[in-house]
Tab-separated table of C-alpha atoms and ligand atoms in Angstrom:
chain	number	residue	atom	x	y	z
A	28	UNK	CA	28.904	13.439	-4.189
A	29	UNK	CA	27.696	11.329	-1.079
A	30	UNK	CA	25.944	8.032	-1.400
A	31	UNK	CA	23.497	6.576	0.031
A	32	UNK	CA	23.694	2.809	0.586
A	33	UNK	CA	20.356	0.922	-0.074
A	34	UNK	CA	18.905	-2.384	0.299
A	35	UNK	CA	15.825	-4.024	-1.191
A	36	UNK	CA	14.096	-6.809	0.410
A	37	UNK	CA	12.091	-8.790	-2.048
A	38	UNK	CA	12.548	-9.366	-5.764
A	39	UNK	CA	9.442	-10.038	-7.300
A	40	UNK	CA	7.009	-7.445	-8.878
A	41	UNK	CA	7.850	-4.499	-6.855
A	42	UNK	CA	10.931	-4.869	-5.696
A	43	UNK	CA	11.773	-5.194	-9.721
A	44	UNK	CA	10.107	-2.441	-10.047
A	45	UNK	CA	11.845	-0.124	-7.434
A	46	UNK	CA	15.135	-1.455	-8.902
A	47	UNK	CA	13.783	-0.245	-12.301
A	48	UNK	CA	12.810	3.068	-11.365
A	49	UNK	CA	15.501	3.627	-9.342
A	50	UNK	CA	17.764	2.719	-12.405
A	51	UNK	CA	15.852	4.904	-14.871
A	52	UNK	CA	15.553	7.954	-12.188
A	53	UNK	CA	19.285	7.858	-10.960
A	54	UNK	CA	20.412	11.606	-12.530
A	55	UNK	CA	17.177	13.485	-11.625
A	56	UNK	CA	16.648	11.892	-7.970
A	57	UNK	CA	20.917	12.760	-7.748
A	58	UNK	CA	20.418	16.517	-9.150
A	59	UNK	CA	17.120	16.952	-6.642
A	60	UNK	CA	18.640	15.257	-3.792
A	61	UNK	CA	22.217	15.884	-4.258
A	62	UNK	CA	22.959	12.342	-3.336
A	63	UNK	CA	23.340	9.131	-5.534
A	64	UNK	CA	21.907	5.884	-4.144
A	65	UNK	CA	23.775	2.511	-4.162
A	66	UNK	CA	21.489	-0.807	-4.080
A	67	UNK	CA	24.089	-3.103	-2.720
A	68	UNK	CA	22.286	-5.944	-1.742
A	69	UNK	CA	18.848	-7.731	-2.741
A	70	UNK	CA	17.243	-10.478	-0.440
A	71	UNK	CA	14.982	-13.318	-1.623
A	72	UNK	CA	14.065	-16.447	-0.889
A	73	UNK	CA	14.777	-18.687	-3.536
A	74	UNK	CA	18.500	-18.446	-4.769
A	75	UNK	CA	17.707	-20.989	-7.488
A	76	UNK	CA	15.170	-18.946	-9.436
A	77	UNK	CA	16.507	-17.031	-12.767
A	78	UNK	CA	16.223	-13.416	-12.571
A	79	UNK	CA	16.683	-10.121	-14.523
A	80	UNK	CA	20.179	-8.792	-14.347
A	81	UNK	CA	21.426	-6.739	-11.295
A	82	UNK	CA	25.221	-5.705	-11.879
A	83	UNK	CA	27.123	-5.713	-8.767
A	84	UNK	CA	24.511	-6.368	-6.418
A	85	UNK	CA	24.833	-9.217	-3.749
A	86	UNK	CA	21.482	-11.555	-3.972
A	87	UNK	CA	21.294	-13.242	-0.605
A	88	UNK	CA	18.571	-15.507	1.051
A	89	UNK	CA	20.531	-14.400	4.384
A	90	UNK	CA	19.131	-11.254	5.535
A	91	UNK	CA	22.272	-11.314	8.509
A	92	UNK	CA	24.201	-10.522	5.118
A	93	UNK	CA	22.075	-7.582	4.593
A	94	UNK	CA	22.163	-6.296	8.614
A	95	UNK	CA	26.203	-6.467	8.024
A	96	UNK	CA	26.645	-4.093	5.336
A	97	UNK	CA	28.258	-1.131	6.644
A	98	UNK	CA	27.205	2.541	6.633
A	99	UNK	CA	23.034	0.909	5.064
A	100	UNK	CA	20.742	3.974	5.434
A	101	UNK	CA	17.815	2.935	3.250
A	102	UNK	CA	15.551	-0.709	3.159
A	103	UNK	CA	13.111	-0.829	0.898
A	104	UNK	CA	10.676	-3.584	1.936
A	105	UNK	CA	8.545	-5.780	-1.055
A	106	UNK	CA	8.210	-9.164	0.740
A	107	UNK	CA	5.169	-10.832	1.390
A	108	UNK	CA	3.174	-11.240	4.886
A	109	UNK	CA	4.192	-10.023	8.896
A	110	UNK	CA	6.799	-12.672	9.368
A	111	UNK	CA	9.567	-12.733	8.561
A	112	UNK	CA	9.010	-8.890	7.547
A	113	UNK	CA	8.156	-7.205	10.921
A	114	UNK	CA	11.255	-9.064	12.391
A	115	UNK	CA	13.915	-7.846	9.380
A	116	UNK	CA	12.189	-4.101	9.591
A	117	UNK	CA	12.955	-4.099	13.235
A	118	UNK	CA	16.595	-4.765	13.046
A	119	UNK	CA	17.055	-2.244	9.951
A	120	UNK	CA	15.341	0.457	11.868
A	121	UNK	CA	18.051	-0.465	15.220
A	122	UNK	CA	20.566	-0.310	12.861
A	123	UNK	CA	19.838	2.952	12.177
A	124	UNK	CA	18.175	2.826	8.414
A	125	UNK	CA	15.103	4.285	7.066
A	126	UNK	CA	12.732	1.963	6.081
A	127	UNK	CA	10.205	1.957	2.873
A	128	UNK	CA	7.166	-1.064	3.018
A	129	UNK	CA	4.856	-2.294	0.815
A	130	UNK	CA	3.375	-4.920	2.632
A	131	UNK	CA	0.152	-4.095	4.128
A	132	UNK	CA	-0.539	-7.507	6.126
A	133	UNK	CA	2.719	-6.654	8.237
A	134	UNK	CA	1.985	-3.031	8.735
A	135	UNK	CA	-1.986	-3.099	9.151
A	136	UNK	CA	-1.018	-5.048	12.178
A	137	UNK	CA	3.229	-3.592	13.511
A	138	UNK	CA	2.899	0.177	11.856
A	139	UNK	CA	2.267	2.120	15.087
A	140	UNK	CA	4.780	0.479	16.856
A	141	UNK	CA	7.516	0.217	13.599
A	142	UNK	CA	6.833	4.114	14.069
A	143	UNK	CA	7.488	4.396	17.707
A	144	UNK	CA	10.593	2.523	16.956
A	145	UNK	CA	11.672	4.641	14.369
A	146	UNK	CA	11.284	7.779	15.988
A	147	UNK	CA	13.394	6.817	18.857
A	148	UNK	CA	15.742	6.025	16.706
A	149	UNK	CA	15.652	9.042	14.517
A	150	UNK	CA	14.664	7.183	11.414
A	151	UNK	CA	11.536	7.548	9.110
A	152	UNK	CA	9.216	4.605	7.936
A	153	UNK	CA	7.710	5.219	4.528
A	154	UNK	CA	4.532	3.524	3.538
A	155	UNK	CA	2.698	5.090	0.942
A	156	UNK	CA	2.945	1.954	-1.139
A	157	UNK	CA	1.021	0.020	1.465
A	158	UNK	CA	-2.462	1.303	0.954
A	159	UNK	CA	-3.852	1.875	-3.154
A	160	UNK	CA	-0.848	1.391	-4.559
A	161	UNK	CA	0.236	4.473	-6.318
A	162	UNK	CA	-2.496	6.881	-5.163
A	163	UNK	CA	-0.985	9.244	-2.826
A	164	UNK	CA	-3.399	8.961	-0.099
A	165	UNK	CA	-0.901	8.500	3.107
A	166	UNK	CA	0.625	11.808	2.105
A	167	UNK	CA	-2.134	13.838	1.160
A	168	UNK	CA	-3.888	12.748	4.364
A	169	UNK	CA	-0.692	13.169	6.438
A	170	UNK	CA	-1.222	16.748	4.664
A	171	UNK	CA	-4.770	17.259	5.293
A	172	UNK	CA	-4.494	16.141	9.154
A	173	UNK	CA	-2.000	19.078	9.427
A	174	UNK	CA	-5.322	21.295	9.941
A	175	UNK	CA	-8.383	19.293	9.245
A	176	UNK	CA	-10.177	16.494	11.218
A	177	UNK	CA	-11.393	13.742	9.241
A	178	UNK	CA	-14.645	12.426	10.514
A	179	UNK	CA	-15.243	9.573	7.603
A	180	UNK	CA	-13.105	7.553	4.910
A	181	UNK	CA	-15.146	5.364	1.791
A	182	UNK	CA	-12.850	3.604	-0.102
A	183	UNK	CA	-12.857	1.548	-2.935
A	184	UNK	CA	-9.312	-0.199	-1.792
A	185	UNK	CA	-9.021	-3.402	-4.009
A	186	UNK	CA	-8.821	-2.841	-7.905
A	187	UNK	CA	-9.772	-6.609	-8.483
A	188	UNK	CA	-13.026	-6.361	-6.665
A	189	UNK	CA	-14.024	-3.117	-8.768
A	190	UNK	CA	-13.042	-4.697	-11.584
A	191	UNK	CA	-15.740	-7.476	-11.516
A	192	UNK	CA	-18.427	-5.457	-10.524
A	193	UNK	CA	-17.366	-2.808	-13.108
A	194	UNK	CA	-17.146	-6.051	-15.810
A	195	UNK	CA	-20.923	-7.357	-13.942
A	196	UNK	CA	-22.695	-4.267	-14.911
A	197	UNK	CA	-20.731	-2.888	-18.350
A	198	UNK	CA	-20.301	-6.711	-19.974
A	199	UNK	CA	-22.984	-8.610	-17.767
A	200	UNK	CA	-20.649	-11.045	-17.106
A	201	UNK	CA	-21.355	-13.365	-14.155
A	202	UNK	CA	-18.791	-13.298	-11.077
A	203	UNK	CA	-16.982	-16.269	-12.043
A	204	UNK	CA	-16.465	-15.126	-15.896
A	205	UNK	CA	-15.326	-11.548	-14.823
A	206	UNK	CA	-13.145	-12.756	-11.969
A	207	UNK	CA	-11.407	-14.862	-14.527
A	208	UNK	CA	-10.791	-12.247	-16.650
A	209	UNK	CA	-9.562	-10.521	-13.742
A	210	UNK	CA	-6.695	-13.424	-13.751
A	211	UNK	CA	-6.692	-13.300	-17.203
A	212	UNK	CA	-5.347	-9.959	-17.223
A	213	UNK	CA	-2.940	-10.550	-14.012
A	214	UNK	CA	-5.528	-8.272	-11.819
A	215	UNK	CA	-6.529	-11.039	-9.873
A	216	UNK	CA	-3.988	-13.356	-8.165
A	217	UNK	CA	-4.153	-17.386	-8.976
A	218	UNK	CA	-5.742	-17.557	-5.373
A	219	UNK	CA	-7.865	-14.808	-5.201
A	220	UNK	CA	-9.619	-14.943	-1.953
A	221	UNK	CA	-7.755	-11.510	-0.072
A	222	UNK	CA	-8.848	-9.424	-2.984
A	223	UNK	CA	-12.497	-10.821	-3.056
A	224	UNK	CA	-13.383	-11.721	0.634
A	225	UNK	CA	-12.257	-8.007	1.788
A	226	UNK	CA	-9.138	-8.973	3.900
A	227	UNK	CA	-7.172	-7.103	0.881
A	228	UNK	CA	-9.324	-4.108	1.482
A	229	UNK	CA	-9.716	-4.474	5.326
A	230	UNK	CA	-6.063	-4.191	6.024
A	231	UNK	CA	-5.281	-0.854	3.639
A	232	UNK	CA	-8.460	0.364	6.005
A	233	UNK	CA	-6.498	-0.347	9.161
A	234	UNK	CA	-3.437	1.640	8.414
A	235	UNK	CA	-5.783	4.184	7.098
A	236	UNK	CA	-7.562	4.156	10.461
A	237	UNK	CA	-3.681	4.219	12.303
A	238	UNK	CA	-2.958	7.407	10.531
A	239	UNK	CA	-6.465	9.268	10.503
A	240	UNK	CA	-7.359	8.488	13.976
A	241	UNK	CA	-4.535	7.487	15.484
A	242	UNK	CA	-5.903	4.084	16.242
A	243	UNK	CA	-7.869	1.037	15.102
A	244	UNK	CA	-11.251	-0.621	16.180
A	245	UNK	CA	-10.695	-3.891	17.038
A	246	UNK	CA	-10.329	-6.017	14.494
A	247	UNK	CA	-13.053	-8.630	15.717
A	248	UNK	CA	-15.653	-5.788	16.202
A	249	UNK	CA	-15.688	-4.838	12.094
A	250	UNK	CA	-17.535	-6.771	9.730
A	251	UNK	CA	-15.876	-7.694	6.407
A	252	UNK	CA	-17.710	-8.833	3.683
A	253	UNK	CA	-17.052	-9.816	0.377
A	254	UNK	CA	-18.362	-9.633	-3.576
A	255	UNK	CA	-18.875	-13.487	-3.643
A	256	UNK	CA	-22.431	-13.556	-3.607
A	257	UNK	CA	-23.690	-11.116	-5.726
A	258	UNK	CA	-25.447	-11.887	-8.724
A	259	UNK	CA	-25.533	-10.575	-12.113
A	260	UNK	CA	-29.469	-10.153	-11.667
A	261	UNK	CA	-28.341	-8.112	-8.475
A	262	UNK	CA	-25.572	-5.889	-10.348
A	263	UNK	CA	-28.283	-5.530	-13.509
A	264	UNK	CA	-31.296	-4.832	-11.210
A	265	UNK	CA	-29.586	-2.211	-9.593
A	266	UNK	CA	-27.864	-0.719	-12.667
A	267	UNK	CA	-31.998	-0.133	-13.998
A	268	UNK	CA	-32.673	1.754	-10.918
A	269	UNK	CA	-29.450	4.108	-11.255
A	270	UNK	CA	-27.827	2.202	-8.540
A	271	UNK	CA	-24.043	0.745	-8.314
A	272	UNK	CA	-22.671	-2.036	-6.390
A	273	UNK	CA	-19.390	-0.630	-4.796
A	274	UNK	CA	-17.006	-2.529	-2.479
A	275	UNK	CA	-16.847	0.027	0.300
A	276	UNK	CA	-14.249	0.107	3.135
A	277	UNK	CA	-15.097	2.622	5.612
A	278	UNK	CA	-14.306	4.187	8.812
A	279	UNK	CA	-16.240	6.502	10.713
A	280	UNK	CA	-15.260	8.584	13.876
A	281	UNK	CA	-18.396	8.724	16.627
A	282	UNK	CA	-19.046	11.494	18.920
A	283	UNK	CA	-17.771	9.630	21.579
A	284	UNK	CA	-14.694	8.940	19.879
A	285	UNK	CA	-15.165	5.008	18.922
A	286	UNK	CA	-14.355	4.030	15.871
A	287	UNK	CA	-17.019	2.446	13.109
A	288	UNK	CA	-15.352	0.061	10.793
A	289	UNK	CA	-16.871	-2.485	7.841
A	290	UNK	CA	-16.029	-3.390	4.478
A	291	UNK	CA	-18.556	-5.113	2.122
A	292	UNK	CA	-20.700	-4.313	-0.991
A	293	UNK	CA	-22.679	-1.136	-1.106
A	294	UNK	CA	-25.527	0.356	-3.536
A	295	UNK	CA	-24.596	3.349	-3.977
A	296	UNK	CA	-26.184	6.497	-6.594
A	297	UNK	CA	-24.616	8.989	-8.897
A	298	UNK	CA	-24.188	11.795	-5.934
A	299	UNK	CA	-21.682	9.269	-4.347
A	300	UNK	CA	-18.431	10.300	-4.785
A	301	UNK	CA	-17.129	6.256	-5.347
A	302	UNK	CA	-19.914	6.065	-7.801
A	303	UNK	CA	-17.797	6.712	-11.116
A	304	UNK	CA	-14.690	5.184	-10.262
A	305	UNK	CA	-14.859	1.946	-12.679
A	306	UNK	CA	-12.528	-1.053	-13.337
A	307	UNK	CA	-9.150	-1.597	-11.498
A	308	UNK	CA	-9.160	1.726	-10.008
A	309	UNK	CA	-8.789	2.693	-6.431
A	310	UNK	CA	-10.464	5.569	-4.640
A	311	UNK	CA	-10.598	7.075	-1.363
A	312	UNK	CA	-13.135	9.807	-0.139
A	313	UNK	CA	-11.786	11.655	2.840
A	314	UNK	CA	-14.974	13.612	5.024
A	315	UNK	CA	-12.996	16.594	6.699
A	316	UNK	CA	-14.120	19.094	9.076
A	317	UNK	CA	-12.828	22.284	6.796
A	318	UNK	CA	-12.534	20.872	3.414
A	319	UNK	CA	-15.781	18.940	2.611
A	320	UNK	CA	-15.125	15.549	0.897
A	321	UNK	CA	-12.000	15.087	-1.026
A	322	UNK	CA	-11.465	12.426	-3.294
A	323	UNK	CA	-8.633	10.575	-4.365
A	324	UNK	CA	-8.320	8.614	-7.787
A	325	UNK	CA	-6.035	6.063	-9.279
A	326	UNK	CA	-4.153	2.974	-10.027
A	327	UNK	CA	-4.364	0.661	-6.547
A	328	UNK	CA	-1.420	-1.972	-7.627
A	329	UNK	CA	0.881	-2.853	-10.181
A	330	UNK	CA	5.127	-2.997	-10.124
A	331	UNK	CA	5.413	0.601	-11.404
A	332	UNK	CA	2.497	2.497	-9.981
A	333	UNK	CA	3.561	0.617	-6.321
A	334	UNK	CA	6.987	1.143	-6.842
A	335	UNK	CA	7.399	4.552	-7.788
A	336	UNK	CA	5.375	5.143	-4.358
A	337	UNK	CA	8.014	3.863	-2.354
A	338	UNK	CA	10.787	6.202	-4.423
A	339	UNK	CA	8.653	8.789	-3.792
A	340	UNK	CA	8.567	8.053	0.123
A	341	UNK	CA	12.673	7.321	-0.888
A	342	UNK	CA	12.786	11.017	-2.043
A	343	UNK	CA	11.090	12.872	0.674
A	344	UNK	CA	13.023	10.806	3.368
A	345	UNK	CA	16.088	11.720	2.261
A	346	UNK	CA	15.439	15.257	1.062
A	347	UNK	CA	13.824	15.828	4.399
A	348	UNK	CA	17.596	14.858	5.906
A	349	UNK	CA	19.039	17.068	3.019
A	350	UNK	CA	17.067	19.947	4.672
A	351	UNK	CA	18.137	19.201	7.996
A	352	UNK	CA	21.812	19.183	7.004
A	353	UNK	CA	21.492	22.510	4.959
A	354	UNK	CA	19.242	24.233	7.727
A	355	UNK	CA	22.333	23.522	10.092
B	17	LIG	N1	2.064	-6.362	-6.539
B	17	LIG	C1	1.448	-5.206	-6.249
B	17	LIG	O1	0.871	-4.548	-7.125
B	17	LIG	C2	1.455	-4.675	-4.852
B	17	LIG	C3	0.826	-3.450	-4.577
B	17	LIG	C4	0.883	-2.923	-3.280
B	17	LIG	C5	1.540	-3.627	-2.289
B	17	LIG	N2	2.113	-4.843	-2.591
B	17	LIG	C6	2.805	-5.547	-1.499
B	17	LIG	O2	4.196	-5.602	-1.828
B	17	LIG	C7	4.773	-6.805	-1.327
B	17	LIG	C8	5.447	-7.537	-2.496
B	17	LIG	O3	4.456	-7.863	-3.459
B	17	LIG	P1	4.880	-8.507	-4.863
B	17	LIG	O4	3.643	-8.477	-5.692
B	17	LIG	O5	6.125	-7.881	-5.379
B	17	LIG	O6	5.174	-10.010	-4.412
B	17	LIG	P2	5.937	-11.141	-5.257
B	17	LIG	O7	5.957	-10.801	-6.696
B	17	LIG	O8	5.372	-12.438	-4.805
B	17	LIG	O9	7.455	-11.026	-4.735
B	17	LIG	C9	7.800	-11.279	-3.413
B	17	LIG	C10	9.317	-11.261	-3.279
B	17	LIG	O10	9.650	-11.419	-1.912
B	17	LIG	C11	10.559	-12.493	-1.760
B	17	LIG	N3	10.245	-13.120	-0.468
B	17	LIG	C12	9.051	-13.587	-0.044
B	17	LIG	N4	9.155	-14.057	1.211
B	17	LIG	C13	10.442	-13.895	1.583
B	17	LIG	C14	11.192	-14.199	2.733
B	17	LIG	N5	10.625	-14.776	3.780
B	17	LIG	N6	12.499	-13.880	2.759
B	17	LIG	C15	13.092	-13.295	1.692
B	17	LIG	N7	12.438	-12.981	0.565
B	17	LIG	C16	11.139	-13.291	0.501
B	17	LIG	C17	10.322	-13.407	-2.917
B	17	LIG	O11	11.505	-14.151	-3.152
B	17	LIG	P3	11.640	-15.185	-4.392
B	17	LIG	O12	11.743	-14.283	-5.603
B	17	LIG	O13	12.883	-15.919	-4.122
B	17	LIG	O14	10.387	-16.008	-4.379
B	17	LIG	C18	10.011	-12.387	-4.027
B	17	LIG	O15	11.207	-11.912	-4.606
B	17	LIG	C19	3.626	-7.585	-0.679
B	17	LIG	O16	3.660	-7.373	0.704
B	17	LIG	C20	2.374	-6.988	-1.300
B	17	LIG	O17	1.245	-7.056	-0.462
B	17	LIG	C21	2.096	-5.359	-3.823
């Protein structure tokens, strides 16, 4: 049986992860695909730092080392931020691999043009893992846009965020006590300010935006705001009236074909389709021309929920090639 050679780039919670589930899934992914998968070589930046146990696997703060492996068809991608990222993704894709990202700053910014590059290579870029985590919104709407138009996205995109207001209204805790409890229970990160401010949500919007409508606004022109200043007597006042504070990201489509774009906190009643979705959860609400107003539910982050995105993406690049090969 053939083997694909793989790289990850990125060792921390979800390139772990994809190691994991890679490790756990090796028969059934080999019996569906008909092809076994090799990791041969892990980059990082810190060659000092202890780590879990990776048999036979090169660890390498070089990523030339990783470029120089002969015959590499898949990178997985679980680093953090556009540089050195966009650059490394690049050079994979002109090598020839398939590429699988995580990380939303790069790609909210390089994904149209890490696609255009792709294609003329002949490669695929999977990025399912880059918006909500494990929710399978980038294929379902890749799915959906097969016949329908969507006119509008809502989206609750950052778990941490819905997790304070959730804990604001349910525990009347104030910001600061829920947003610790947030850390508390590794929701929130030390230095929270992506997740509450809206840039966390803001980019998964963009890429959203990339694939819906084949473009963004410009990035200056949409107002982002975040949870920071609302109060418990806001979150409570509201609750007594039926009313929910939601972080909202949204997009909307005009007539003349500009694009609307804000995130930042919303009231919003029980007919609202983000209304119900409580604590870390995710949700996106897709307005489409044929099918009404779809909505999609689930876990936005974490090392297994992210990860088993990108083996997902993994699994339909290759079988996609499988199908290829068998069609000829
Ligand atoms: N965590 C989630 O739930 C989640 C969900 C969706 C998307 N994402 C995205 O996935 C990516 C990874 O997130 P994470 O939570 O796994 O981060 P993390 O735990 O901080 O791990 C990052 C890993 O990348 C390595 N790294 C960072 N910069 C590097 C560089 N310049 N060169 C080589 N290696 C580098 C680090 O190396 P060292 O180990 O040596 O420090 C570490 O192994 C991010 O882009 C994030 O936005 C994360």
């Amino acid at each position: 049986m053939a083997t694909i050679q793989a790289a990850i780039l990125g060792f921390g919670t979800v390139g772990q992860g994809i190691y994991q589930i890679l490790n756990e899934k090796k028969d059934q992914l080999k019996e569906s695909l008909g092809l076994d998968i090799d990791i041969k070589a892990i980059l990082i930046r810190d060659k000092t730092k202890s780590r879990m146990a990776a048999p036979d696997v090169l660890f390498t703060d070089n990523f030339d080392e990783i470029e120089a492996i002969p015959d590499l068809q898949i990178v997985f991608e679980a680093i953090v931020g556009e540089d050195p990222a966009y650059d490394y993704l690049c050079k994979a894709i002109q090598k020839g691999c398939h590429v699988i990202t995580a990380n939303k700053v790069m790609f909210s910014k390089h994904g149209l043009e890490l696609q255009e590059l792709a294609n003329r290579q002949g490669v695929h870029v999977g990025y399912e893992a880059t918006t909500a985590g494990g929710v399978p919104i980038i294929s379902t709407l890749k799915n959906i846009l097969l016949v329908n138009q969507v006119q509008r996205i809502q989206g609750i995109l950052n778990g941490t965020s819905n997790y304070i207001l959730t804990q604001m209204r349910v525990q009347e805790s104030s910001f600061q006590d829920a947003l610790e409890e947030a850390k508390l229970l590794g929701y929130a990160e030390a230095d929270p300010f992506n997740d509450i401010s809206g840039q966390d949500a803001f980019r998964k919007l963009m890429i959203l935006s990339n694939l819906a409508f084949g473009k963004q606004p410009k990035w200056d022109d949409v107002s982002i705001e975040g949870i920071g200043d609302i109060t418990l007597e806001q979150v409570l006042g509201a609750a007594r009236e039926g009313l929910r504070f939601r972080h909202v990201a949204e997009i909307v489509e005009k007539v003349d074909g500009s694009l609307h774009a804000s995130v930042g906190p919303r009231l919003v009643g029980p007919e609202h389709p983000l209304y119900a979705i409580e604590g870390v959860n995710n949700a996106i609400a897709l307005e489409t021309d044929y099918m009404g107003t779809l909505t999609l539910v689930g876990p936005g982050a974490g090392k297994l929920p992210t990860a088993s995105a990108m083996v997902k993406d993994y699994a339909e690049i290759i079988g996609k090639r499988t199908q290829i090969l068998v069609t000829i």
